[in-house]
PDB file of C-alpha atoms in Angstrom:
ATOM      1  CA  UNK A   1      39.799   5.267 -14.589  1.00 62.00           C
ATOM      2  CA  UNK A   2      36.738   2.645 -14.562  1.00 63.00           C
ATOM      3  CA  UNK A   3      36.880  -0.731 -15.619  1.00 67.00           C
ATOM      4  CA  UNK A   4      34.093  -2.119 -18.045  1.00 67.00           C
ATOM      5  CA  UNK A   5      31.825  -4.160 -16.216  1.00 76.00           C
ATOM      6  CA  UNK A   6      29.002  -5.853 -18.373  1.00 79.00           C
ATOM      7  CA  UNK A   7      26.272  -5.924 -15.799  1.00 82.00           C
ATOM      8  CA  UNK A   8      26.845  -2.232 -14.988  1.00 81.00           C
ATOM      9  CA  UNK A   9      26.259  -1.318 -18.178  1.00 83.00           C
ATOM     10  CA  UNK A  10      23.072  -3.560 -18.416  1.00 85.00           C
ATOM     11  CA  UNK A  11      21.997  -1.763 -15.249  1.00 86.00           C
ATOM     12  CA  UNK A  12      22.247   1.310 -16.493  1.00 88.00           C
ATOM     13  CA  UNK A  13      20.420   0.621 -19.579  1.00 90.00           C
ATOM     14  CA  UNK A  14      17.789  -0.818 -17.826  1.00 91.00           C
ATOM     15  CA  UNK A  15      17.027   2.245 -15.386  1.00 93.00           C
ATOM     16  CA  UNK A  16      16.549   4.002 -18.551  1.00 94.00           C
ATOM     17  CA  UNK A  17      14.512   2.109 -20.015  1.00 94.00           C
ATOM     18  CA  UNK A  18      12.364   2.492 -16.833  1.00 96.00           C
ATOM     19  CA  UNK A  19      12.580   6.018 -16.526  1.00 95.00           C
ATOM     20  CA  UNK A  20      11.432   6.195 -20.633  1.00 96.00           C
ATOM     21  CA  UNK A  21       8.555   4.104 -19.481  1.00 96.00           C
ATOM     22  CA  UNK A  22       7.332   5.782 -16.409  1.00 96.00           C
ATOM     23  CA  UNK A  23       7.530   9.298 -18.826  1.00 96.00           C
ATOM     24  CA  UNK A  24       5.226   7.870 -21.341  1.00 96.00           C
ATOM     25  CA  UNK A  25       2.909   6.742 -18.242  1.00 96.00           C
ATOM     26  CA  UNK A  26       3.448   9.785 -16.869  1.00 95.00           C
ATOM     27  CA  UNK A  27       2.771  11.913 -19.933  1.00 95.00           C
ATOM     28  CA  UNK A  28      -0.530   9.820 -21.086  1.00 93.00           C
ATOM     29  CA  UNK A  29       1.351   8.229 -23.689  1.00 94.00           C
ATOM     30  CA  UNK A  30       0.882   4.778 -22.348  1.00 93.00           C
ATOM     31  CA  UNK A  31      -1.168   4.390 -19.094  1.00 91.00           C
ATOM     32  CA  UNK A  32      -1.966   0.541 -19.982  1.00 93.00           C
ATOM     33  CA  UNK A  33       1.395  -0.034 -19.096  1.00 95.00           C
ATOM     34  CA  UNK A  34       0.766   0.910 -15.409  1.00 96.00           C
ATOM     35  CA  UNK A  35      -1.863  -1.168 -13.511  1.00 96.00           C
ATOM     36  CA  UNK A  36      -3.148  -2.213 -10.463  1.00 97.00           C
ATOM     37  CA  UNK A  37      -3.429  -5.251  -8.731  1.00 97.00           C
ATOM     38  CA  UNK A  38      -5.759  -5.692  -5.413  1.00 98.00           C
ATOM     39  CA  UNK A  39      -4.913  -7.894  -2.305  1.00 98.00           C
ATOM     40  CA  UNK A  40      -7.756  -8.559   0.263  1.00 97.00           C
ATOM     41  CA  UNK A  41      -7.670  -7.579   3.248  1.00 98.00           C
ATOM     42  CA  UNK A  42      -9.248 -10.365   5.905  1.00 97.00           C
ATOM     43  CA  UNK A  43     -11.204  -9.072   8.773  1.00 97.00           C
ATOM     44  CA  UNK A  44     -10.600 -11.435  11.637  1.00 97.00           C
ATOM     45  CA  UNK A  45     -13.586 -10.377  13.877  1.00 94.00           C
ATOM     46  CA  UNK A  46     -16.440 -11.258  11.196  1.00 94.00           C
ATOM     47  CA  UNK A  47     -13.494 -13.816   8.767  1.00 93.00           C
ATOM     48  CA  UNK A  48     -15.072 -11.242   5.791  1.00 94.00           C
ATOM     49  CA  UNK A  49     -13.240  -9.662   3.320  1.00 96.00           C
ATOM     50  CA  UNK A  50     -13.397  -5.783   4.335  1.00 96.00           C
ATOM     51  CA  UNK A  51     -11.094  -4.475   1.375  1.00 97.00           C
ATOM     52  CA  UNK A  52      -8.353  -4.430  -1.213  1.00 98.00           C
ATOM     53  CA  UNK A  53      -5.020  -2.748  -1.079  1.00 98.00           C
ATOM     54  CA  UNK A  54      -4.242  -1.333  -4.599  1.00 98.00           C
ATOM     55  CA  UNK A  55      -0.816  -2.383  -5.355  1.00 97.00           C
ATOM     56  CA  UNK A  56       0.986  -0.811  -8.610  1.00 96.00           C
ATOM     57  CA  UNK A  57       2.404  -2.740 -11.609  1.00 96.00           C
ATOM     58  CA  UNK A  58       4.121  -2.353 -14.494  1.00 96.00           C
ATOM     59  CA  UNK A  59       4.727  -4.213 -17.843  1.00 95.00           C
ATOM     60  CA  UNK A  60       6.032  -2.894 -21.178  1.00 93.00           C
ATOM     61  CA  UNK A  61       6.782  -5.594 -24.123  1.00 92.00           C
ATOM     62  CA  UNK A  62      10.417  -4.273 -23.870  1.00 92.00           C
ATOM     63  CA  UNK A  63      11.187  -4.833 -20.255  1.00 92.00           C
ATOM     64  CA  UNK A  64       8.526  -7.323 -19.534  1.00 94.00           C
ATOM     65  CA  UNK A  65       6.777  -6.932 -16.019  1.00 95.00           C
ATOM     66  CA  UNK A  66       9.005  -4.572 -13.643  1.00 95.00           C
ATOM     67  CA  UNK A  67       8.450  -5.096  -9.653  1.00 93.00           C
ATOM     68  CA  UNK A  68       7.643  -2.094  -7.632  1.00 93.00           C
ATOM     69  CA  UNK A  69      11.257  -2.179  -5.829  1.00 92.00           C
ATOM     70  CA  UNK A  70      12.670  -1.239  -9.420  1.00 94.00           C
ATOM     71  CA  UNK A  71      10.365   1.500 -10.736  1.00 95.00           C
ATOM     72  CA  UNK A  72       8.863   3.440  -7.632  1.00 94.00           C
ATOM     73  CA  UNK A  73      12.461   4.491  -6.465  1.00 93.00           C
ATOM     74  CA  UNK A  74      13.044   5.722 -10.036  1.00 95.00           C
ATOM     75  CA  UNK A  75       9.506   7.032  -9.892  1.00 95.00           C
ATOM     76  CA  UNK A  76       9.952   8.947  -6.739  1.00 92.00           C
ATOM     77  CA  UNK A  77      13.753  10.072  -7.832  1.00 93.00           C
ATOM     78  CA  UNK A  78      12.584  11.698 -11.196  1.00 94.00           C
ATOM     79  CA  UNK A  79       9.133  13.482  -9.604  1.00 94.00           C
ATOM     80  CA  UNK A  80       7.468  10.975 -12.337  1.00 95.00           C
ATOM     81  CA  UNK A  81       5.637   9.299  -9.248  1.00 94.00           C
ATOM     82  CA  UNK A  82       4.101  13.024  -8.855  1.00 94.00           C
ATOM     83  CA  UNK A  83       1.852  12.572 -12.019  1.00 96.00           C
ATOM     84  CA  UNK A  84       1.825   8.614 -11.385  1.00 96.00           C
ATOM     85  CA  UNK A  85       1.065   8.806  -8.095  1.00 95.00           C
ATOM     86  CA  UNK A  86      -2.173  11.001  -9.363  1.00 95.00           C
ATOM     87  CA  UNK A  87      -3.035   7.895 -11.979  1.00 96.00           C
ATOM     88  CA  UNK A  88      -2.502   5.125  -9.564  1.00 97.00           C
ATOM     89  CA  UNK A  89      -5.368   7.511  -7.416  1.00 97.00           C
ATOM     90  CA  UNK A  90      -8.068   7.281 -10.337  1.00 96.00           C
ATOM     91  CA  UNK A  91      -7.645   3.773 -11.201  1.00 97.00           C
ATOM     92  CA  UNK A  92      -7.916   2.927  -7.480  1.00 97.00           C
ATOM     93  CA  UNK A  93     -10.965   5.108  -7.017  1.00 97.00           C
ATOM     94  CA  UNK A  94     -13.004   4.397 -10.340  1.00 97.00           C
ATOM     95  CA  UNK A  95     -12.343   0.396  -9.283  1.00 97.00           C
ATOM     96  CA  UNK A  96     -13.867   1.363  -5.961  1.00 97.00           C
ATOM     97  CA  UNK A  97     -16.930   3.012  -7.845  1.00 96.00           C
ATOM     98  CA  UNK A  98     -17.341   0.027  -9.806  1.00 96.00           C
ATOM     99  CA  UNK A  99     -17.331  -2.479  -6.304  1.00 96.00           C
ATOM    100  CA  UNK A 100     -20.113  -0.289  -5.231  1.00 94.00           C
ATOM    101  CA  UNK A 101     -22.078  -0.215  -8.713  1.00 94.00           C
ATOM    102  CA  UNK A 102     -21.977  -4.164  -8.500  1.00 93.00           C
ATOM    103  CA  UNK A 103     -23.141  -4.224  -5.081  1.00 93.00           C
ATOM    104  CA  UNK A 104     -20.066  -4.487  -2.776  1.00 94.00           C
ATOM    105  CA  UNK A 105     -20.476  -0.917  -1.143  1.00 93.00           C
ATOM    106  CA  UNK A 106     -18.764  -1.694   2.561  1.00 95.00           C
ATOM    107  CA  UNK A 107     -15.381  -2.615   1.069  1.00 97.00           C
ATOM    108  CA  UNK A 108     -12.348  -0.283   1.138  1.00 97.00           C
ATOM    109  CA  UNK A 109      -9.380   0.726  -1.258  1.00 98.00           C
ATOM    110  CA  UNK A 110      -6.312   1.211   0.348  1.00 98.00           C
ATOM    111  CA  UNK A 111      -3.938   3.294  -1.890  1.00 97.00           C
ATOM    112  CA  UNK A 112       0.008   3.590  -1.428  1.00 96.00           C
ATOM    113  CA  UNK A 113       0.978   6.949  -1.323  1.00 94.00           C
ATOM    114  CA  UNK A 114       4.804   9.069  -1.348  1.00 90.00           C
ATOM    115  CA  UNK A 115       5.803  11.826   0.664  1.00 85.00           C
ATOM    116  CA  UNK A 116       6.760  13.395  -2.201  1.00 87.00           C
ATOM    117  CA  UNK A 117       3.126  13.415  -3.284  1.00 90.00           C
ATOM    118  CA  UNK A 118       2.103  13.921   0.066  1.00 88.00           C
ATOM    119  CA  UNK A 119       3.326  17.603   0.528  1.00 85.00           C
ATOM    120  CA  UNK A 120       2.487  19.237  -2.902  1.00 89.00           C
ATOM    121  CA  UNK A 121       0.091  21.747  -2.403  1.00 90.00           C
ATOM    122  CA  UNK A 122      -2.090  20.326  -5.342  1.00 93.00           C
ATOM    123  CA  UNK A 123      -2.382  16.920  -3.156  1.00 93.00           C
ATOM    124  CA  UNK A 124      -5.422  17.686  -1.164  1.00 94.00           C
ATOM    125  CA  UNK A 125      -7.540  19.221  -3.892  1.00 94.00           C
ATOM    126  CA  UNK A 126      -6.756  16.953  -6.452  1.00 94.00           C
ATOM    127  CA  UNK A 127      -7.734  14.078  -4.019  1.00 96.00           C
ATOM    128  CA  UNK A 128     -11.196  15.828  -3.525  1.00 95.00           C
ATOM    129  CA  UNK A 129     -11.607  16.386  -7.014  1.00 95.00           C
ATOM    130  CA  UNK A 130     -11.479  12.509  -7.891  1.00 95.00           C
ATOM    131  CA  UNK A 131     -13.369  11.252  -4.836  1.00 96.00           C
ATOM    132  CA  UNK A 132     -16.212  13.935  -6.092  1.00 95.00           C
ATOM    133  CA  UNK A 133     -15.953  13.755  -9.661  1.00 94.00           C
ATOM    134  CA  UNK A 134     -16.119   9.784  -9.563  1.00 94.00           C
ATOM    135  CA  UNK A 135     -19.289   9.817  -6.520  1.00 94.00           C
ATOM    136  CA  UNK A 136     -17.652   7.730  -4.145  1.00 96.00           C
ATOM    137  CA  UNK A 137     -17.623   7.564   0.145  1.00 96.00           C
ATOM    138  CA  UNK A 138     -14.525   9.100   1.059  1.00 96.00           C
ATOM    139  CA  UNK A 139     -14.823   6.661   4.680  1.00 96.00           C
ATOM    140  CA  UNK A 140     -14.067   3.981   1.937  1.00 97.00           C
ATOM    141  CA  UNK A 141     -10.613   5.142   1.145  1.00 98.00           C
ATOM    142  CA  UNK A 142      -7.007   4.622   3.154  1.00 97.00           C
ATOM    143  CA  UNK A 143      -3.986   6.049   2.068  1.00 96.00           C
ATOM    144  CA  UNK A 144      -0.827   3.802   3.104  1.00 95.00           C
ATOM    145  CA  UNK A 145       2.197   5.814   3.962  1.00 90.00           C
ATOM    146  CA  UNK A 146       5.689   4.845   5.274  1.00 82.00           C
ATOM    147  CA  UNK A 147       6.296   6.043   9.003  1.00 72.00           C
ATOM    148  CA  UNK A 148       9.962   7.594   7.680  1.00 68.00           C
ATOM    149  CA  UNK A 149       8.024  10.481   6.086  1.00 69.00           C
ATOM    150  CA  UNK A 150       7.401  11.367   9.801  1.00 66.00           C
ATOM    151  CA  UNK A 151      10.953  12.094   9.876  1.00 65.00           C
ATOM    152  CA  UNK A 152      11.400  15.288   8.715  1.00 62.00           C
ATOM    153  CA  UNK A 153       8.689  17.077   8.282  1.00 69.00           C
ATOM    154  CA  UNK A 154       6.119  15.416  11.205  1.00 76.00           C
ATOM    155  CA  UNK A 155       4.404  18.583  11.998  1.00 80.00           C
ATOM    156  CA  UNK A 156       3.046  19.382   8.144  1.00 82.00           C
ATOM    157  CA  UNK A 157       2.433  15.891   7.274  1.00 83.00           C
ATOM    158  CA  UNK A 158       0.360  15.480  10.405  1.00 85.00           C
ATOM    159  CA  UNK A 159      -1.470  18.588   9.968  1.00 88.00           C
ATOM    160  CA  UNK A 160      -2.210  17.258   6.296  1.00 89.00           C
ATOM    161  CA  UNK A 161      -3.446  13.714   8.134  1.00 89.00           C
ATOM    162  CA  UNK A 162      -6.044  15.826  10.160  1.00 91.00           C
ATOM    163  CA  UNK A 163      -7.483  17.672   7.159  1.00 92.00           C
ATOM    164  CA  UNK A 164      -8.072  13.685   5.665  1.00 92.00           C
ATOM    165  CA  UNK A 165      -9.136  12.610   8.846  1.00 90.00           C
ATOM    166  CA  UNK A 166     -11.998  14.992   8.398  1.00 92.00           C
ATOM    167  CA  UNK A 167     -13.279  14.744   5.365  1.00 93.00           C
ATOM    168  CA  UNK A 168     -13.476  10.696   6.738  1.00 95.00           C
ATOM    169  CA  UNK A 169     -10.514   9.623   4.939  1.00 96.00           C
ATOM    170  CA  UNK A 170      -8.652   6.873   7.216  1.00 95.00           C
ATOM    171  CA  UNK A 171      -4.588   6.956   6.970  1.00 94.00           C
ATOM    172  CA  UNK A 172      -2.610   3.656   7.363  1.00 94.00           C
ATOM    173  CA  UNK A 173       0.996   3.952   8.626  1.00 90.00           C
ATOM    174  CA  UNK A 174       2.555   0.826   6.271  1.00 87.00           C
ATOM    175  CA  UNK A 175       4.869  -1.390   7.562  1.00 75.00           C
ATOM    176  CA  UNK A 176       5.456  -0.339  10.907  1.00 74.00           C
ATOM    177  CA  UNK A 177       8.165  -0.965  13.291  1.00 65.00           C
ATOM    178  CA  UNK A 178      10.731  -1.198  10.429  1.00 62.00           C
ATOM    179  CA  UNK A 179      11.620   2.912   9.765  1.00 58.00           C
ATOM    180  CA  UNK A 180      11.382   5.555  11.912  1.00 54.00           C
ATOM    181  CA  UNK A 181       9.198   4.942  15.026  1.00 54.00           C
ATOM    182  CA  UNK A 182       8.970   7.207  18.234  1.00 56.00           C
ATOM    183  CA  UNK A 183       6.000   5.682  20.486  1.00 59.00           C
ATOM    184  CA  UNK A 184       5.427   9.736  21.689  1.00 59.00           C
ATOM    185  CA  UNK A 185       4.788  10.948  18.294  1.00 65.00           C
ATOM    186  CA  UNK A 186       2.830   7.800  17.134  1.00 67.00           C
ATOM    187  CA  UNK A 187       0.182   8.630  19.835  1.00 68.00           C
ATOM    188  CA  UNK A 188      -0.169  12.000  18.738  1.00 72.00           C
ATOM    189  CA  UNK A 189      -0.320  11.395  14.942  1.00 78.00           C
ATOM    190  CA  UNK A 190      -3.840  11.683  12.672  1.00 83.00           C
ATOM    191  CA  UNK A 191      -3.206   7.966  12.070  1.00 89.00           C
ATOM    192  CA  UNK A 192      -6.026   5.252  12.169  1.00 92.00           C
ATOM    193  CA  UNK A 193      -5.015   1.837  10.687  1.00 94.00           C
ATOM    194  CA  UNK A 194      -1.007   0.592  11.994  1.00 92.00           C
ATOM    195  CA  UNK A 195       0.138  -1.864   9.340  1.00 93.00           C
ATOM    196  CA  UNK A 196       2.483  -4.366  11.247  1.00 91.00           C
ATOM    197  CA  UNK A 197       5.633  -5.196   8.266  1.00 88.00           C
ATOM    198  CA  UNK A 198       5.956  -9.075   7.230  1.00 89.00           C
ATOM    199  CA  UNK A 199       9.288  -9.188   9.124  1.00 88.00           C
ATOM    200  CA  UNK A 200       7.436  -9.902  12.492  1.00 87.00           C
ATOM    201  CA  UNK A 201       4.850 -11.706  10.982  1.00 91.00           C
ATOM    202  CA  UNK A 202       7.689 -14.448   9.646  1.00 88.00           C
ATOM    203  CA  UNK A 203       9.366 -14.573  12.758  1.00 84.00           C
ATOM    204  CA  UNK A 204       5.783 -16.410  14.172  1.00 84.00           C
ATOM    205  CA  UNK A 205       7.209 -19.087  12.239  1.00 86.00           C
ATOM    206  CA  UNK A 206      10.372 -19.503  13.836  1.00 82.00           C
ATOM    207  CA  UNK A 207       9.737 -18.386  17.629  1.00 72.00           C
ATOM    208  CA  UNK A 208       8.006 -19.802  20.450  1.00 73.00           C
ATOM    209  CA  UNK A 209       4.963 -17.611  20.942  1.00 68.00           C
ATOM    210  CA  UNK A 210       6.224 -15.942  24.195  1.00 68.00           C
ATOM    211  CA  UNK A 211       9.664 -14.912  22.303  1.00 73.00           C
ATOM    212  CA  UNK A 212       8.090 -13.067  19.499  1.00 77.00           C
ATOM    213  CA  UNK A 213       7.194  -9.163  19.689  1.00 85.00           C
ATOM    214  CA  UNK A 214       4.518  -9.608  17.368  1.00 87.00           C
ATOM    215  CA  UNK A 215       1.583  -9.954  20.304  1.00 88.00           C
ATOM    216  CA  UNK A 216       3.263  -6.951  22.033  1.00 89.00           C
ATOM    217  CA  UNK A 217       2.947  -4.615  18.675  1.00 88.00           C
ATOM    218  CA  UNK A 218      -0.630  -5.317  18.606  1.00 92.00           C
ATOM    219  CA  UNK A 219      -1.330  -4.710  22.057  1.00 92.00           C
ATOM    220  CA  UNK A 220       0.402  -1.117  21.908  1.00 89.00           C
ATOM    221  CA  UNK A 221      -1.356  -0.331  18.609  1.00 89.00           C
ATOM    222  CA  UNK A 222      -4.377  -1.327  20.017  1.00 93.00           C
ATOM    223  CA  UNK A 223      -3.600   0.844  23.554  1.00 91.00           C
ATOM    224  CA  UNK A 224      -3.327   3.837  21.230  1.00 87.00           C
ATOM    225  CA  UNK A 225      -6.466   3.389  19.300  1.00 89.00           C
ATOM    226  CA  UNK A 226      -5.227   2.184  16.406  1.00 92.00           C
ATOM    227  CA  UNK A 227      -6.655  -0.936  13.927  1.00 95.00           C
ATOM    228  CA  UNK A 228      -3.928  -3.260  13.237  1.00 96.00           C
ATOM    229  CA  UNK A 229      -3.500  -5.219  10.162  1.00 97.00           C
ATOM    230  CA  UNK A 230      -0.716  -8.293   9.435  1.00 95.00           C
ATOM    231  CA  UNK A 231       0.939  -8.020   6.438  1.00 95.00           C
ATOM    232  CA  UNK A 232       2.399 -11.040   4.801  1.00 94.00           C
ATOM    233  CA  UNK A 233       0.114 -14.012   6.452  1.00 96.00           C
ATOM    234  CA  UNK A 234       1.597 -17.183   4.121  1.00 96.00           C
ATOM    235  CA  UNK A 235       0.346 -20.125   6.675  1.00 95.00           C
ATOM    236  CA  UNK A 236      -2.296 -21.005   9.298  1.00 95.00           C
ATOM    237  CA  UNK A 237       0.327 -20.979  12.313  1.00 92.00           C
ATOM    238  CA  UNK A 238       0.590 -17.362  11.592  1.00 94.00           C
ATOM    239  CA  UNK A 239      -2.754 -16.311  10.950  1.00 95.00           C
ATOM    240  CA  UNK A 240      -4.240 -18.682  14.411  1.00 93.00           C
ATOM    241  CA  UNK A 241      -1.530 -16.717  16.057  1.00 92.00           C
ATOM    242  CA  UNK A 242      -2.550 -13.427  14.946  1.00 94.00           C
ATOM    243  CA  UNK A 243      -6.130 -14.167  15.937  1.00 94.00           C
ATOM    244  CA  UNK A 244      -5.095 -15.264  19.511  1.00 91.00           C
ATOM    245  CA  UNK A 245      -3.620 -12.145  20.154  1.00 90.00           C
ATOM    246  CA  UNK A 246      -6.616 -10.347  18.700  1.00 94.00           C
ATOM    247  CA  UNK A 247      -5.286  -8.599  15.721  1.00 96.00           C
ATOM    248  CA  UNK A 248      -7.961  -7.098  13.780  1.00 98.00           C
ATOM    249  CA  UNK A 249      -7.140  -7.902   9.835  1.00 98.00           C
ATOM    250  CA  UNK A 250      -4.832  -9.621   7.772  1.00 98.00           C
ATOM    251  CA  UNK A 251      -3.373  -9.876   4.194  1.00 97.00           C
ATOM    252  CA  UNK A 252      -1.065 -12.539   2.069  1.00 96.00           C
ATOM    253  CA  UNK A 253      -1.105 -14.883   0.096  1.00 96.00           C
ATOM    254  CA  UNK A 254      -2.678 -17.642   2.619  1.00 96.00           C
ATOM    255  CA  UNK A 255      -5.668 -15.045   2.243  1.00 95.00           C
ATOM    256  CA  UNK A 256      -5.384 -14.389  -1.429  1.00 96.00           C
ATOM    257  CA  UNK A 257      -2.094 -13.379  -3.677  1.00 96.00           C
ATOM    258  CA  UNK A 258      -2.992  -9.450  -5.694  1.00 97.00           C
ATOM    259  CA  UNK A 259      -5.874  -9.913  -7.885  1.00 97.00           C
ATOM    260  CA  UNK A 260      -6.386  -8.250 -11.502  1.00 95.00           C
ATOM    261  CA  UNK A 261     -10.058  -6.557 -11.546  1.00 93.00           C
ATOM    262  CA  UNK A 262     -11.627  -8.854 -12.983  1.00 92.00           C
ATOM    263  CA  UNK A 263     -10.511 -12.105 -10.389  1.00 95.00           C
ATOM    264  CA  UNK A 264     -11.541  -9.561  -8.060  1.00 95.00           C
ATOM    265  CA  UNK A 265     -15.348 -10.123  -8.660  1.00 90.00           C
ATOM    266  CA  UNK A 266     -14.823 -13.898  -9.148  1.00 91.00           C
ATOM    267  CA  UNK A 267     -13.093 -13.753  -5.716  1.00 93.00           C
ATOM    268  CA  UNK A 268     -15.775 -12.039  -3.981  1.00 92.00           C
ATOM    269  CA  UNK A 269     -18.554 -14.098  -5.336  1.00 85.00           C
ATOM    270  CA  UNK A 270     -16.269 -17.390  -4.467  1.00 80.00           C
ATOM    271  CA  UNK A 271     -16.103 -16.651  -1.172  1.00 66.00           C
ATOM    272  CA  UNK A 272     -19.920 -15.671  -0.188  1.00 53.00           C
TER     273      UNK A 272
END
């Protein structure tokens, strides 16, 4: 037996509405309704910007604009974020092209990718293919994964990481010290960017300096040769803090909230 429940059913309808949109997207149908957004990304040494983080959208006049925590899930439970995953790549890349063509050519694109993508065989070439077919330095892209994906299959992903790592692609591990984490593997992995998750980076605002584990994060990322960034910077007490304990970039919205494209430019020319 099951009871009617109203908001169930609204649910339900509107996971399938999702999944309808992220098969046109997927398809070609509609790629408009999938776009990206950038955030900078503050370096603290020389207070430049050094790059963007591409960060996925989407908006169809039925549903309106759909946050990531609704879609990606569906994304990655349907195999839709395989095909997705691959446009989300391009858009990232051919925006990169055009920051060099209008004379930005040290910044870098960080791109979001899934495990899922991750270990299809098709990953690596496909990757190349863009990166050559759209002329731009492969040094000037990092691709953001979750530490979980470590999980299970460790040994393949981080014999993927080293094939990336050589070709002078940089991998970010995204917000660490939240999933899986085993200080023996993280040592050993093809990793060069640790990206430290908002959840320490709030607690600056409600801890005494000496009772937060943010400084301590930093120090061991640093020990095993990593770059750390702060995710989630909203105030000054957090991002003084940050540069105290010599962390080496930054994002949030004290630095900037995600930029379209175009506010991208405006930004960059604002701020020199």
């Amino acid at each position: 037996f099951c009871f009617f429940d109203k908001k169930l059913e609204e649910m339900i309808l509107r996971e399938e509405d999702i999944k309808r949109a992220l098969g046109r997207v997927a398809s070609g149908e509609d790629t408009e309704s999938l776009y990206l957004q950038y955030q900078p990304i503050l370096d603290l040494k020389s207070n430049k910007v050094s790059g963007f983080e591409a960060l996925a959208r989407l908006k169809t006049p039925k549903l309106g604009f759909v946050p990531p925590l609704d879609f990606i899930p569906i994304a990655e439970e349907t195999k839709l974020i395989i095909p997705i995953g691959d446009l989300i790549i391009i858009k990232a890349i051919r925006f990169l092209k055009e920051l060099k063509e209008k004379g930005y050519e040290d910044l870098t694109i960080a791109i979001n990718v899934s495990a899922i993508q991750l270990l299809r065989s098709s990953f690596l070439p496909n990757l190349y293919g863009f990166i050559k077919k759209m002329e731009v330095d492969p040094t000037k892209i990092i691709l953001e994964i979750t530490e979980s994906v470590f999980a299970s299959d460790y040994a393949e992903i981080n014999e993927l990481l080293d094939k990336l790592k050589n070709t002078g692609i940089s991998v970010a591990i995204n917000d660490f010290g939240t999933g899986y984490s085993s200080l023996a593997r993280e040592r050993e992995l093809n990793v060069s960017i640790l990206k430290v998750d908002r959840f320490f980076i709030d607690k600056l605002m409600e801890l005494k300096v000496e009772e937060a584990i943010t400084g301590d994060i930093i120090s061991m990322a640093h020990k095993l040769g990593h770059i750390v960034v702060a995710e989630g910077v909203e105030y000054e007490k957090q991002l003084q803090y940050l540069k105290a304990l010599d962390c080496d970039k930054v994002q949030g919205y004290y630095i900037s909230r995600p930029l379209d494209e175009d506010k991208v430019i405006k930004f960059l020319k604002g701020i020199n």
